[in-house]
PDB file of C-alpha atoms and ligand atoms in Angstrom:
ATOM      1  CA  MET A  21      23.583  21.932 102.065  1.00 87.00           C
ATOM      2  CA  LYS A  22      20.214  20.265 102.261  1.00 87.00           C
ATOM      3  CA  ASN A  23      18.726  17.156 104.162  1.00 89.00           C
ATOM      4  CA  LEU A  24      18.419  14.086 102.737  1.00 91.00           C
ATOM      5  CA  ARG A  25      16.048  11.120 102.353  1.00 91.00           C
ATOM      6  CA  HIS A  26      17.477   7.965 105.117  1.00 94.00           C
ATOM      7  CA  TYR A  27      16.770   4.621 104.028  1.00 96.00           C
ATOM      8  CA  THR A  28      13.583   3.059 105.522  1.00 95.00           C
ATOM      9  CA  ASP A  29      14.192  -0.544 104.455  1.00 96.00           C
ATOM     10  CA  ASP A  30      15.562  -2.777 106.719  1.00 97.00           C
ATOM     11  CA  ALA A  31      19.491  -1.942 107.636  1.00 97.00           C
ATOM     12  CA  PHE A  32      20.803  -5.366 108.529  1.00 98.00           C
ATOM     13  CA  GLU A  33      18.979  -7.519 105.385  1.00 98.00           C
ATOM     14  CA  PHE A  34      21.398  -4.493 103.359  1.00 98.00           C
ATOM     15  CA  HIS A  35      24.369  -5.989 105.161  1.00 98.00           C
ATOM     16  CA  LYS A  36      23.562  -9.255 104.668  1.00 97.00           C
ATOM     17  CA  ASP A  37      23.145  -8.500 100.980  1.00 97.00           C
ATOM     18  CA  VAL A  38      25.965  -7.060 100.316  1.00 97.00           C
ATOM     19  CA  LEU A  39      27.234 -10.429 102.211  1.00 97.00           C
ATOM     20  CA  LYS A  40      25.848 -12.199  99.431  1.00 96.00           C
ATOM     21  CA  SER A  41      27.155 -10.538  96.306  1.00 96.00           C
ATOM     22  CA  LYS A  42      30.762 -10.892  97.299  1.00 94.00           C
ATOM     23  CA  LYS A  43      32.238 -14.017  95.739  1.00 91.00           C
ATOM     24  CA  THR A  44      34.025 -17.046  97.324  1.00 91.00           C
ATOM     25  CA  THR A  45      38.174 -16.598  96.459  1.00 92.00           C
ATOM     26  CA  ILE A  46      40.118 -19.451  96.417  1.00 94.00           C
ATOM     27  CA  ALA A  47      43.114 -17.317  97.765  1.00 94.00           C
ATOM     28  CA  ASP A  48      40.201 -16.629 100.810  1.00 94.00           C
ATOM     29  CA  PRO A  49      37.640 -19.220 100.633  1.00 96.00           C
ATOM     30  CA  THR A  50      36.063 -19.205 104.570  1.00 96.00           C
ATOM     31  CA  TYR A  51      35.631 -15.615 103.955  1.00 97.00           C
ATOM     32  CA  LYS A  52      32.076 -15.987 104.124  1.00 96.00           C
ATOM     33  CA  ASP A  53      31.463 -18.160 106.116  1.00 97.00           C
ATOM     34  CA  ARG A  54      33.636 -15.791 108.698  1.00 97.00           C
ATOM     35  CA  VAL A  55      31.770 -12.671 108.839  1.00 97.00           C
ATOM     36  CA  LYS A  56      28.395 -15.234 108.847  1.00 97.00           C
ATOM     37  CA  ARG A  57      29.969 -15.587 112.232  1.00 97.00           C
ATOM     38  CA  LEU A  58      29.556 -12.003 113.051  1.00 97.00           C
ATOM     39  CA  GLU A  59      25.977 -11.786 112.264  1.00 97.00           C
ATOM     40  CA  ASN A  60      24.338 -12.348 115.437  1.00 97.00           C
ATOM     41  CA  ALA A  61      26.657  -9.447 116.618  1.00 97.00           C
ATOM     42  CA  VAL A  62      26.091  -7.703 113.609  1.00 98.00           C
ATOM     43  CA  GLN A  63      22.200  -7.422 114.295  1.00 98.00           C
ATOM     44  CA  SER A  64      22.263  -6.832 117.680  1.00 98.00           C
ATOM     45  CA  GLN A  65      24.325  -3.133 117.183  1.00 98.00           C
ATOM     46  CA  PHE A  66      22.552  -2.477 113.995  1.00 98.00           C
ATOM     47  CA  SER A  67      18.903  -2.997 116.314  1.00 98.00           C
ATOM     48  CA  VAL A  68      21.221  -0.714 118.703  1.00 98.00           C
ATOM     49  CA  TYR A  69      21.603   1.647 115.944  1.00 98.00           C
ATOM     50  CA  ASP A  70      18.092   1.965 114.856  1.00 98.00           C
ATOM     51  CA  ASN A  71      16.742   2.657 118.132  1.00 98.00           C
ATOM     52  CA  ASN A  72      19.195   5.716 118.015  1.00 97.00           C
ATOM     53  CA  PHE A  73      18.362   6.312 114.890  1.00 97.00           C
ATOM     54  CA  VAL A  74      14.855   7.302 115.613  1.00 97.00           C
ATOM     55  CA  GLN A  75      16.343   9.114 118.202  1.00 96.00           C
ATOM     56  CA  ASN A  76      19.064  10.613 117.122  1.00 95.00           C
ATOM     57  CA  THR A  77      21.413   9.920 119.842  1.00 95.00           C
ATOM     58  CA  LEU A  78      24.052   8.118 117.859  1.00 96.00           C
ATOM     59  CA  GLU A  79      26.595   9.358 119.678  1.00 94.00           C
ATOM     60  CA  ASP A  80      25.273   6.932 122.413  1.00 95.00           C
ATOM     61  CA  ILE A  81      25.975   3.619 120.678  1.00 96.00           C
ATOM     62  CA  GLU A  82      29.030   1.892 121.852  1.00 96.00           C
ATOM     63  CA  SER A  83      31.314   0.480 119.609  1.00 96.00           C
ATOM     64  CA  HIS A  84      30.948  -3.466 119.883  1.00 96.00           C
ATOM     65  CA  GLY A  85      34.401  -3.745 119.600  1.00 96.00           C
ATOM     66  CA  HIS A  86      35.380  -6.488 117.348  1.00 97.00           C
ATOM     67  CA  THR A  87      38.615  -8.367 117.508  1.00 97.00           C
ATOM     68  CA  ALA A  88      41.413  -6.908 115.275  1.00 98.00           C
ATOM     69  CA  SER A  89      40.219  -9.800 112.404  1.00 97.00           C
ATOM     70  CA  GLU A  90      37.365  -9.339 112.848  1.00 98.00           C
ATOM     71  CA  LYS A  91      37.349  -5.721 112.144  1.00 98.00           C
ATOM     72  CA  SER A  92      39.488  -6.502 108.797  1.00 97.00           C
ATOM     73  CA  ASP A  93      37.082  -9.072 107.945  1.00 97.00           C
ATOM     74  CA  LEU A  94      33.881  -6.899 108.511  1.00 98.00           C
ATOM     75  CA  LEU A  95      36.127  -3.589 106.469  1.00 98.00           C
ATOM     76  CA  LYS A  96      36.537  -5.774 103.560  1.00 97.00           C
ATOM     77  CA  LEU A  97      32.386  -5.705 103.153  1.00 97.00           C
ATOM     78  CA  TYR A  98      32.407  -2.241 101.726  1.00 97.00           C
ATOM     79  CA  SER A  99      33.801  -0.614  97.993  1.00 95.00           C
ATOM     80  CA  TYR A 100      32.566   2.332  97.101  1.00 93.00           C
ATOM     81  CA  LYS A 101      32.819   0.036  93.029  1.00 93.00           C
ATOM     82  CA  ILE A 102      30.671  -2.492  94.308  1.00 94.00           C
ATOM     83  CA  SER A 103      26.614  -3.256  92.639  1.00 95.00           C
ATOM     84  CA  VAL A 104      24.452  -3.068  95.793  1.00 96.00           C
ATOM     85  CA  ILE A 105      26.285   0.321  97.019  1.00 96.00           C
ATOM     86  CA  LYS A 106      26.076   1.855  93.811  1.00 95.00           C
ATOM     87  CA  LYS A 107      21.848   0.633  94.023  1.00 95.00           C
ATOM     88  CA  LEU A 108      22.667   2.268  97.893  1.00 96.00           C
ATOM     89  CA  LYS A 109      23.533   6.009  96.382  1.00 95.00           C
ATOM     90  CA  ALA A 110      21.208   5.655  92.872  1.00 93.00           C
ATOM     91  CA  LYS A 111      18.194   5.239  95.967  1.00 93.00           C
ATOM     92  CA  LEU A 112      19.621   7.826  98.521  1.00 93.00           C
ATOM     93  CA  THR A 113      20.480  10.174  96.335  1.00 92.00           C
ATOM     94  CA  THR A 114      16.861   9.559  94.058  1.00 89.00           C
ATOM     95  CA  THR A 115      15.350  13.244  95.243  1.00 82.00           C
ATOM     96  CA  ALA A 116      11.061  12.503  94.980  1.00 78.00           C
ATOM     97  CA  THR A 117      10.808  14.192  91.745  1.00 80.00           C
ATOM     98  CA  ASN A 118      12.970  11.328  90.483  1.00 79.00           C
ATOM     99  CA  ARG A 119      16.091  14.129  90.066  1.00 82.00           C
ATOM    100  CA  ILE A 120      19.328  12.784  91.090  1.00 84.00           C
ATOM    101  CA  ILE A 121      21.331  14.875  93.136  1.00 84.00           C
ATOM    102  CA  SER A 122      24.806  14.396  92.222  1.00 90.00           C
ATOM    103  CA  THR A 123      27.258  17.179  93.926  1.00 92.00           C
ATOM    104  CA  CYS A 124      28.111  16.287  97.405  1.00 94.00           C
ATOM    105  CA  PRO A 125      25.331  17.502  99.790  1.00 91.00           C
ATOM    106  CA  ASN A 126      27.839  19.194 101.824  1.00 90.00           C
ATOM    107  CA  CYS A 127      29.346  20.679  99.788  1.00 91.00           C
ATOM    108  CA  THR A 128      27.555  21.275  97.106  1.00 91.00           C
ATOM    109  CA  ILE A 129      30.325  22.034  94.948  1.00 92.00           C
ATOM    110  CA  SER A 130      32.399  18.526  94.087  1.00 94.00           C
ATOM    111  CA  GLU A 131      30.653  15.483  92.997  1.00 94.00           C
ATOM    112  CA  ILE A 132      29.529  12.784  95.061  1.00 94.00           C
ATOM    113  CA  ASN A 133      31.861   9.887  94.459  1.00 93.00           C
ATOM    114  CA  SER A 134      32.242   8.084  97.993  1.00 94.00           C
ATOM    115  CA  PHE A 135      30.371   7.034 100.796  1.00 95.00           C
ATOM    116  CA  ASP A 136      31.230   8.656 103.969  1.00 95.00           C
ATOM    117  CA  HIS A 137      30.338   6.982 107.526  1.00 96.00           C
ATOM    118  CA  TYR A 138      28.328   9.308 110.117  1.00 96.00           C
ATOM    119  CA  LEU A 139      29.731   6.888 112.536  1.00 96.00           C
ATOM    120  CA  PRO A 140      33.251   5.946 111.545  1.00 95.00           C
ATOM    121  CA  LYS A 141      33.656   2.684 110.233  1.00 95.00           C
ATOM    122  CA  GLU A 142      37.424   1.816 111.965  1.00 95.00           C
ATOM    123  CA  GLU A 143      36.255   2.558 115.552  1.00 95.00           C
ATOM    124  CA  PHE A 144      32.485   0.775 114.542  1.00 97.00           C
ATOM    125  CA  PRO A 145      33.278  -2.261 111.854  1.00 98.00           C
ATOM    126  CA  GLU A 146      30.198  -3.743 112.036  1.00 98.00           C
ATOM    127  CA  PHE A 147      28.110  -0.392 110.589  1.00 98.00           C
ATOM    128  CA  VAL A 148      30.665  -0.074 107.588  1.00 98.00           C
ATOM    129  CA  VAL A 149      27.405  -1.386 105.431  1.00 98.00           C
ATOM    130  CA  ASN A 150      24.785  -0.139 107.930  1.00 98.00           C
ATOM    131  CA  PRO A 151      23.147   2.477 105.409  1.00 98.00           C
ATOM    132  CA  LYS A 152      21.692   4.290 107.395  1.00 98.00           C
ATOM    133  CA  ASN A 153      25.033   5.269 108.488  1.00 97.00           C
ATOM    134  CA  LEU A 154      26.298   5.717 105.042  1.00 97.00           C
ATOM    135  CA  PHE A 155      26.292   9.697 103.719  1.00 95.00           C
ATOM    136  CA  PRO A 156      26.675  10.534  99.823  1.00 95.00           C
ATOM    137  CA  SER A 157      29.448  12.703  99.684  1.00 95.00           C
ATOM    138  CA  CYS A 158      32.332  13.370  97.898  1.00 95.00           C
ATOM    139  CA  THR A 159      36.178  12.608  98.630  1.00 95.00           C
ATOM    140  CA  THR A 160      36.950  15.741  99.517  1.00 95.00           C
ATOM    141  CA  CYS A 161      34.713  16.747 102.261  1.00 94.00           C
ATOM    142  CA  ASN A 162      35.402  12.742 103.680  1.00 92.00           C
ATOM    143  CA  GLY A 163      38.449  13.410 103.553  1.00 92.00           C
ATOM    144  CA  TYR A 164      38.253  16.423 106.004  1.00 92.00           C
ATOM    145  CA  LYS A 165      36.131  14.411 107.890  1.00 87.00           C
ATOM    146  CA  SER A 166      38.511  11.533 109.065  1.00 76.00           C
ATOM    147  CA  THR A 167      37.815   9.651 111.875  1.00 82.00           C
ATOM    148  CA  THR A 168      37.092  12.387 114.259  1.00 85.00           C
ATOM    149  CA  TRP A 169      33.065  12.528 115.028  1.00 91.00           C
ATOM    150  CA  LEU A 170      32.581  13.333 118.594  1.00 92.00           C
ATOM    151  CA  LYS A 171      34.525  15.933 121.546  1.00 91.00           C
ATOM    152  CA  GLY A 172      32.894  15.257 124.537  1.00 89.00           C
ATOM    153  CA  ASP A 173      29.909  13.759 124.270  1.00 87.00           C
ATOM    154  CA  LYS A 174      29.274  16.178 121.525  1.00 91.00           C
ATOM    155  CA  ARG A 175      28.633  15.983 117.404  1.00 93.00           C
ATOM    156  CA  LEU A 176      31.502  17.680 115.204  1.00 95.00           C
ATOM    157  CA  PHE A 177      29.446  17.509 112.439  1.00 95.00           C
ATOM    158  CA  LEU A 178      25.288  17.297 110.845  1.00 96.00           C
ATOM    159  CA  ASN A 179      23.784  14.103 110.240  1.00 96.00           C
ATOM    160  CA  LEU A 180      22.130  15.340 107.726  1.00 95.00           C
ATOM    161  CA  TYR A 181      19.314  12.535 107.494  1.00 96.00           C
ATOM    162  CA  LEU A 182      18.439  13.723 111.151  1.00 96.00           C
ATOM    163  CA  ASP A 183      19.478  16.886 112.206  1.00 95.00           C
ATOM    164  CA  HIS A 184      16.750  19.127 111.490  1.00 94.00           C
ATOM    165  CA  LEU A 185      18.077  22.370 108.295  1.00 94.00           C
ATOM    166  CA  PRO A 186      17.441  25.671 110.193  1.00 95.00           C
ATOM    167  CA  GLU A 187      14.671  27.272 107.653  1.00 94.00           C
ATOM    168  CA  GLU A 188      17.205  30.704 109.397  1.00 95.00           C
ATOM    169  CA  GLN A 189      19.652  31.803 107.480  1.00 96.00           C
ATOM    170  CA  TYR A 190      22.494  31.110 109.040  1.00 97.00           C
ATOM    171  CA  LEU A 191      25.008  31.614 106.111  1.00 98.00           C
ATOM    172  CA  PHE A 192      26.586  35.076 105.001  1.00 98.00           C
ATOM    173  CA  VAL A 193      29.511  36.836 102.692  1.00 98.00           C
ATOM    174  CA  LYS A 194      30.866  40.485 103.005  1.00 97.00           C
ATOM    175  CA  LEU A 195      32.032  41.364  99.743  1.00 96.00           C
ATOM    176  CA  LYS A 196      34.317  43.093  98.415  1.00 93.00           C
ATOM    177  CA  VAL A 197      34.431  44.903  94.886  1.00 89.00           C
ATOM    178  CA  GLU A 198      36.828  46.883  93.596  1.00 83.00           C
ATOM    179  CA  THR A 199      36.649  49.140  90.804  1.00 72.00           C
ATOM    180  CA  ASP A 200      38.601  47.173  88.421  1.00 71.00           C
ATOM    181  CA  SER A 201      36.335  43.979  88.717  1.00 75.00           C
ATOM    182  CA  VAL A 202      38.400  42.241  91.169  1.00 86.00           C
ATOM    183  CA  ILE A 203      35.640  41.102  93.480  1.00 92.00           C
ATOM    184  CA  THR A 204      36.355  38.701  96.667  1.00 93.00           C
ATOM    185  CA  ALA A 205      33.555  37.005  99.256  1.00 96.00           C
ATOM    186  CA  LYS A 206      34.662  36.443 103.058  1.00 97.00           C
ATOM    187  CA  PHE A 207      31.662  34.026 103.712  1.00 98.00           C
ATOM    188  CA  TYR A 208      31.042  33.908 107.738  1.00 98.00           C
ATOM    189  CA  LEU A 209      28.126  31.640 109.734  1.00 98.00           C
ATOM    190  CA  GLN A 210      25.928  33.786 112.371  1.00 97.00           C
ATOM    191  CA  ASN A 211      23.023  33.033 114.811  1.00 96.00           C
ATOM    192  CA  THR A 212      20.601  35.988 114.426  1.00 91.00           C
ATOM    193  CA  GLY A 213      18.753  34.631 117.486  1.00 84.00           C
ATOM    194  CA  THR A 214      16.673  32.274 116.663  1.00 91.00           C
ATOM    195  CA  ILE A 215      18.892  29.137 116.146  1.00 95.00           C
ATOM    196  CA  ALA A 216      18.559  26.936 119.225  1.00 95.00           C
ATOM    197  CA  SER A 217      22.529  26.423 120.244  1.00 94.00           C
ATOM    198  CA  ASP A 218      22.882  22.966 120.275  1.00 93.00           C
ATOM    199  CA  ILE A 219      22.113  23.495 116.468  1.00 95.00           C
ATOM    200  CA  PHE A 220      23.811  26.046 115.650  1.00 97.00           C
ATOM    201  CA  GLU A 221      27.253  24.725 117.568  1.00 96.00           C
ATOM    202  CA  ILE A 222      27.796  21.837 115.213  1.00 96.00           C
ATOM    203  CA  ILE A 223      26.912  24.015 112.202  1.00 97.00           C
ATOM    204  CA  GLU A 224      29.557  26.147 113.199  1.00 97.00           C
ATOM    205  CA  SER A 225      31.926  22.410 113.622  1.00 96.00           C
ATOM    206  CA  HIS A 226      30.772  21.213 110.591  1.00 96.00           C
ATOM    207  CA  TYR A 227      31.513  24.227 107.777  1.00 97.00           C
ATOM    208  CA  GLU A 228      35.029  24.350 110.069  1.00 96.00           C
ATOM    209  CA  ARG A 229      36.224  20.866 109.875  1.00 96.00           C
ATOM    210  CA  LEU A 230      34.827  20.881 106.115  1.00 96.00           C
ATOM    211  CA  ARG A 231      36.717  23.978 106.004  1.00 97.00           C
ATOM    212  CA  LEU A 232      33.173  24.554 104.049  1.00 97.00           C
ATOM    213  CA  LEU A 233      33.479  28.704 103.964  1.00 98.00           C
ATOM    214  CA  GLN A 234      36.605  28.909 102.453  1.00 97.00           C
ATOM    215  CA  ARG A 235      36.258  26.438 100.372  1.00 97.00           C
ATOM    216  CA  PHE A 236      33.203  28.227  99.245  1.00 97.00           C
ATOM    217  CA  SER A 237      35.035  31.794  98.804  1.00 96.00           C
ATOM    218  CA  GLU A 238      37.891  29.896  96.516  1.00 96.00           C
ATOM    219  CA  ASN A 239      35.139  29.259  94.389  1.00 95.00           C
ATOM    220  CA  ILE A 240      33.250  31.911  93.710  1.00 95.00           C
ATOM    221  CA  ASN A 241      34.157  32.378  90.185  1.00 93.00           C
ATOM    222  CA  GLU A 242      31.492  30.001  88.112  1.00 93.00           C
ATOM    223  CA  VAL A 243      27.979  32.023  90.459  1.00 95.00           C
ATOM    224  CA  VAL A 244      30.063  35.643  89.604  1.00 94.00           C
ATOM    225  CA  THR A 245      30.651  35.407  86.241  1.00 94.00           C
ATOM    226  CA  SER A 246      27.755  33.668  85.695  1.00 95.00           C
ATOM    227  CA  LEU A 247      25.528  36.991  87.197  1.00 96.00           C
ATOM    228  CA  GLU A 248      27.560  39.010  84.846  1.00 94.00           C
ATOM    229  CA  ASN A 249      26.584  37.231  82.629  1.00 95.00           C
ATOM    230  CA  THR A 250      22.662  37.811  83.613  1.00 95.00           C
ATOM    231  CA  ILE A 251      22.730  40.876  84.015  1.00 96.00           C
ATOM    232  CA  ASN A 252      24.656  41.585  81.057  1.00 94.00           C
ATOM    233  CA  SER A 253      22.383  39.740  79.206  1.00 95.00           C
ATOM    234  CA  PHE A 254      19.080  42.261  80.599  1.00 95.00           C
ATOM    235  CA  ILE A 255      20.249  45.337  80.738  1.00 93.00           C
ATOM    236  CA  ASP A 256      19.394  46.794  76.987  1.00 93.00           C
ATOM    237  CA  LYS A 257      15.919  45.167  77.619  1.00 94.00           C
ATOM    238  CA  LEU A 258      14.988  45.729  81.301  1.00 94.00           C
ATOM    239  CA  PRO A 259      15.405  48.830  84.151  1.00 94.00           C
ATOM    240  CA  ILE A 260      18.243  47.226  86.885  1.00 93.00           C
ATOM    241  CA  ALA A 261      15.650  46.963  89.435  1.00 94.00           C
ATOM    242  CA  LYS A 262      13.546  45.045  87.477  1.00 95.00           C
ATOM    243  CA  ILE A 263      16.464  42.214  87.009  1.00 96.00           C
ATOM    244  CA  ARG A 264      18.080  42.054  90.444  1.00 96.00           C
ATOM    245  CA  GLU A 265      14.043  41.450  91.892  1.00 97.00           C
ATOM    246  CA  ALA A 266      14.348  38.816  89.406  1.00 96.00           C
ATOM    247  CA  VAL A 267      17.611  37.340  90.743  1.00 97.00           C
ATOM    248  CA  ILE A 268      16.600  37.392  93.851  1.00 97.00           C
ATOM    249  CA  GLU A 269      13.697  35.434  93.206  1.00 97.00           C
ATOM    250  CA  LYS A 270      15.593  32.922  91.244  1.00 97.00           C
ATOM    251  CA  SER A 271      18.017  32.765  93.919  1.00 97.00           C
ATOM    252  CA  ASN A 272      14.998  31.965  96.405  1.00 96.00           C
ATOM    253  CA  LYS A 273      13.916  29.312  94.435  1.00 95.00           C
ATOM    254  CA  ASP A 274      16.799  27.610  94.164  1.00 94.00           C
ATOM    255  CA  LYS A 275      17.272  27.617  98.607  1.00 94.00           C
ATOM    256  CA  LEU A 276      14.527  25.631  98.068  1.00 91.00           C
ATOM    257  CA  ALA A 277      15.961  23.294  95.703  1.00 87.00           C
ATOM    258  CA  PHE A 278      19.014  22.855  97.037  1.00 90.00           C
ATOM    259  CA  GLY A 279      19.023  23.706 100.377  1.00 92.00           C
ATOM    260  CA  HIS A 280      18.373  27.337 103.257  1.00 94.00           C
ATOM    261  CA  ASN A 281      21.465  28.269 103.206  1.00 96.00           C
ATOM    262  CA  TYR A 282      22.394  27.331  99.850  1.00 96.00           C
ATOM    263  CA  TRP A 283      26.038  29.691  99.224  1.00 97.00           C
ATOM    264  CA  LYS A 284      25.950  30.228  95.824  1.00 97.00           C
ATOM    265  CA  SER A 285      22.054  31.911  96.139  1.00 97.00           C
ATOM    266  CA  ILE A 286      23.196  34.232  99.275  1.00 98.00           C
ATOM    267  CA  LEU A 287      26.360  35.191  96.811  1.00 98.00           C
ATOM    268  CA  GLU A 288      24.419  36.030  94.650  1.00 97.00           C
ATOM    269  CA  ILE A 289      21.331  38.022  96.456  1.00 98.00           C
ATOM    270  CA  ALA A 290      24.200  39.758  98.610  1.00 97.00           C
ATOM    271  CA  LEU A 291      25.830  40.700  94.416  1.00 96.00           C
ATOM    272  CA  VAL A 292      22.701  41.744  93.050  1.00 96.00           C
ATOM    273  CA  THR A 293      21.365  43.976  96.441  1.00 96.00           C
ATOM    274  CA  ASP A 294      25.614  45.510  96.098  1.00 95.00           C
ATOM    275  CA  VAL A 295      25.423  48.799  95.323  1.00 91.00           C
ATOM    276  CA  GLU A 296      28.730  49.198  94.805  1.00 90.00           C
ATOM    277  CA  TYR A 297      28.528  45.807  92.339  1.00 92.00           C
ATOM    278  CA  LEU A 298      25.618  47.332  90.807  1.00 90.00           C
ATOM    279  CA  LYS A 299      27.595  50.330  88.953  1.00 89.00           C
ATOM    280  CA  ARG A 300      29.897  48.032  86.785  1.00 87.00           C
ATOM    281  CA  PHE A 301      26.458  47.901  84.636  1.00 87.00           C
ATOM    282  CA  ASN A 302      25.175  51.221  84.367  1.00 78.00           C
TER     283      ASN A 302
HETATM  284 ZN1  LIG B 409      31.212  17.461  99.834  1.00 91.49          ZN
END
């Protein structure tokens, strides 16, 4: 998991661009006019959003409270397939070095194929196409997130634009290396003491609700196989201590690229520092 760069242009202009891109249909010729009439209300909510965004207090925003028919009109603005939204995805997933992030920033397992609405669109239809409220995500994470986003006045999910992810390790893995080459890995979270408790609470709830620990454990095969192939390719050429050193160095570089608590790096380092695991290469 890694922080993302947020949208920095005028968010309300983006809302207007989405509306502009909609075609007037014979079936509903007044649609665009109806949404246009909501623009003053939407614009003022966008400015509330901007102010709370700057202070990272999105949980304090109250919904405008649109009528059912207004809500239905607003929700129709969003579609993952339309070109304005596709362009937004390209913008948000292009890194400073012009690489495209194609893997879901939440789980780093599945492909990005949706946008998650941080403030749920059912409760806040006015933000349905607010680019600061949209997070590139896979549909699995998006589905687990559903519409519950607060518990009391506390947020249940990390905001990868705003919540600064700790550099300290908080994701750990317990390995079980069996002699018949079976490896099981149980991931867990732990605050070793230096992470502020408010952010750690959100991290815990985020991982739990998106079933991340479980999903990491279920997806270890590729990492385990790839590491085994790496080690086997070097075992006749380098002492195991050197190979271990190189794997750790590579995994730490991956952490810089994919997040300080990138689960694959944490798993690789745990494996090459596990005495039982290394025995199989003797
Ligand atoms: Zn995901």
